[in-house]
Amino acid sequence: MMIVYGAGSEELGVKIAEQLQVKARGVESKIFPDGESYIRFTENLEDQDLILIHYCYPQQDKKLMELFLMLDTAKDLGAKRTVAVIPYLPYARQDKRFRPGEVVSNKSVGRLLGAVGTDILITIDVHSEDSLKSFSLQTVNLSAMPLLAEYLKTLKLTRPYVLAPDRGAVIHAQLVSSILKTDYAHFEKHRDRVTGDVVTDYKDVGIGDRDVIILDDIISTGSTIANVAKVVRSKTARKIIAVCTHGLIIGEAEKTMRESGVTDIISTDAIPSKFSRVSVSTIISEALRKIL
Ligand code: R5P
């Protein structure tokens, strides 16, 4: 097994390699003056099981292109199997043709991964696990929720209550609330497919004098969390913690959430940022141990 990390993924690559007690290697890379990527493997890949660790966000188009170039080349150089480790899979939210004529980006990304000979994809809390069924390669979708739950335990919250801002997050809320031995509820969310605006339907939940965890797979603009936080704030004076696996936290998202009452924002390093409190490296290493 050989672990290679792409440009910008050294920290995660080295952590995983240390946990597996193997050596991690980088690639030689540079950006040409016109913006195109140059990449060169510096090790012999012949007959190797290559684990390629490559963050594909931010700059998802560029990063995906680099990933495809590396996976394609690895097979060209004789790698036996290629395993792509992409903690946050870009384009996963566009997994359906919501309006006639729309691209189904997630399906196209899957096809491209297959076309460059990827044998296995490892990702984390993909937006919809079902969407991976269209991929013609082995896929492993890991959950970072147990890691987040263990971290939340250390915060010694007061009778924590877990809230899923929409139906899609229920599966995560169930898991985290069961680890925290507490209860959960979910709201209903509707997104305008043209403007992207989010409207949330609330139901009366017994928040009382409790710390509230609003849990989602992704926080992007923060609107989904902010809508829920505003209601929660009117019902409790205690902490309101926004928790997610993938903290894209774009533009004014932090401000939007804090102004709506969110007191803390917690994510994993599936997208590394100042909000990352837990590392997904451990679950990736465990998965690699099982697969290889
Ligand atoms: C979509 O349903 C996802 O699970 C998240 O709820 C969504 O991506 C969050 O986006 P935003 O932070 O922009 O509301």
mmCIF file of N, CA and C and ligand atoms in Angstrom, residues 93 127 165-166 168-169 189 191 196 198 216-226 250 253 257, ligand 1:
data_model
loop_
_atom_site.group_PDB
_atom_site.id
_atom_site.type_symbol
_atom_site.label_atom_id
_atom_site.label_comp_id
_atom_site.label_asym_id
_atom_site.label_seq_id
_atom_site.Cartn_x
_atom_site.Cartn_y
_atom_site.Cartn_z
ATOM 1 N N ARG A 93 -24.547 17.571 -3.707
ATOM 2 C CA ARG A 93 -25.916 18.050 -3.443
ATOM 3 C C ARG A 93 -26.765 18.107 -4.708
ATOM 4 N N HIS A 127 -23.772 13.807 0.871
ATOM 5 C CA HIS A 127 -25.097 14.405 1.073
ATOM 6 C C HIS A 127 -26.220 13.373 1.008
ATOM 7 N N PRO A 165 -32.184 20.269 11.086
ATOM 8 C CA PRO A 165 -32.906 21.363 10.427
ATOM 9 C C PRO A 165 -33.770 20.913 9.253
ATOM 10 N N ASP A 166 -33.594 19.681 8.804
ATOM 11 C CA ASP A 166 -34.435 19.152 7.723
ATOM 12 C C ASP A 166 -34.438 17.621 7.789
ATOM 13 N N GLY A 168 -33.295 15.426 5.776
ATOM 14 C CA GLY A 168 -32.029 14.800 5.380
ATOM 15 C C GLY A 168 -31.074 14.619 6.549
ATOM 16 N N ALA A 169 -31.203 15.474 7.550
ATOM 17 C CA ALA A 169 -30.261 15.425 8.681
ATOM 18 C C ALA A 169 -30.750 14.517 9.812
ATOM 19 N N LYS A 189 -37.659 21.650 5.853
ATOM 20 C CA LYS A 189 -37.061 22.778 5.137
ATOM 21 C C LYS A 189 -37.478 22.743 3.668
ATOM 22 N N ARG A 191 -36.420 24.560 -0.034
ATOM 23 C CA ARG A 191 -35.484 25.476 -0.702
ATOM 24 C C ARG A 191 -36.047 25.877 -2.056
ATOM 25 N N GLY A 196 -32.552 29.747 -4.315
ATOM 26 C CA GLY A 196 -31.764 29.081 -3.274
ATOM 27 C C GLY A 196 -32.240 29.448 -1.873
ATOM 28 N N VAL A 198 -34.139 29.628 1.629
ATOM 29 C CA VAL A 198 -34.584 28.515 2.476
ATOM 30 C C VAL A 198 -35.726 28.969 3.385
ATOM 31 N N ASP A 216 -26.114 19.235 11.038
ATOM 32 C CA ASP A 216 -26.336 19.057 9.597
ATOM 33 C C ASP A 216 -25.104 18.414 8.973
ATOM 34 N N ASP A 217 -25.248 17.901 7.749
ATOM 35 C CA ASP A 217 -24.061 17.351 7.072
ATOM 36 C C ASP A 217 -23.148 18.487 6.600
ATOM 37 N N ILE A 218 -23.790 19.548 6.066
ATOM 38 C CA ILE A 218 -23.026 20.651 5.469
ATOM 39 C C ILE A 218 -23.541 21.973 6.038
ATOM 40 N N ILE A 219 -22.636 22.893 6.327
ATOM 41 C CA ILE A 219 -23.065 24.284 6.546
ATOM 42 C C ILE A 219 -22.381 25.100 5.451
ATOM 43 N N SER A 220 -23.192 25.736 4.634
ATOM 44 C CA SER A 220 -22.647 26.509 3.524
ATOM 45 C C SER A 220 -22.863 27.999 3.799
ATOM 46 N N THR A 221 -24.012 28.552 3.406
ATOM 47 C CA THR A 221 -24.280 29.979 3.667
ATOM 48 C C THR A 221 -24.714 30.210 5.113
ATOM 49 N N GLY A 222 -25.054 29.148 5.803
ATOM 50 C CA GLY A 222 -25.508 29.263 7.193
ATOM 51 C C GLY A 222 -26.995 29.548 7.318
ATOM 52 N N SER A 223 -27.709 29.705 6.198
ATOM 53 C CA SER A 223 -29.144 30.053 6.267
ATOM 54 C C SER A 223 -29.975 28.972 6.950
ATOM 55 N N THR A 224 -29.682 27.721 6.616
ATOM 56 C CA THR A 224 -30.446 26.610 7.195
ATOM 57 C C THR A 224 -30.331 26.637 8.715
ATOM 58 N N ILE A 225 -29.103 26.783 9.195
ATOM 59 C CA ILE A 225 -28.862 26.797 10.649
ATOM 60 C C ILE A 225 -29.471 28.062 11.264
ATOM 61 N N ALA A 226 -29.278 29.199 10.603
ATOM 62 C CA ALA A 226 -29.754 30.470 11.159
ATOM 63 C C ALA A 226 -31.267 30.460 11.352
ATOM 64 N N ILE A 250 -19.372 29.734 4.057
ATOM 65 C CA ILE A 250 -19.039 30.664 2.972
ATOM 66 C C ILE A 250 -19.388 32.106 3.330
ATOM 67 N N ALA A 253 -21.456 33.583 6.340
ATOM 68 C CA ALA A 253 -22.169 32.509 7.055
ATOM 69 C C ALA A 253 -21.971 32.570 8.569
ATOM 70 N N MET A 257 -25.037 33.200 11.239
ATOM 71 C CA MET A 257 -25.408 32.232 12.275
ATOM 72 C C MET A 257 -25.297 32.862 13.662
HETATM 73 C C1 R5P B 1 -28.778 20.443 2.189
HETATM 74 O O1 R5P B 1 -29.925 20.035 2.383
HETATM 75 C C2 R5P B 1 -27.706 20.266 3.205
HETATM 76 O O2 R5P B 1 -27.971 19.162 4.018
HETATM 77 C C3 R5P B 1 -27.522 21.490 4.075
HETATM 78 O O3 R5P B 1 -28.681 21.673 4.866
HETATM 79 C C4 R5P B 1 -27.281 22.706 3.241
HETATM 80 O O4 R5P B 1 -26.266 22.465 2.315
HETATM 81 C C5 R5P B 1 -26.932 23.896 4.098
HETATM 82 O O5 R5P B 1 -26.784 24.987 3.268
HETATM 83 P P1 R5P B 1 -26.858 26.463 3.822
HETATM 84 O O6 R5P B 1 -25.854 26.568 4.942
HETATM 85 O O7 R5P B 1 -26.466 27.316 2.652
HETATM 86 O O8 R5P B 1 -28.250 26.727 4.271
#
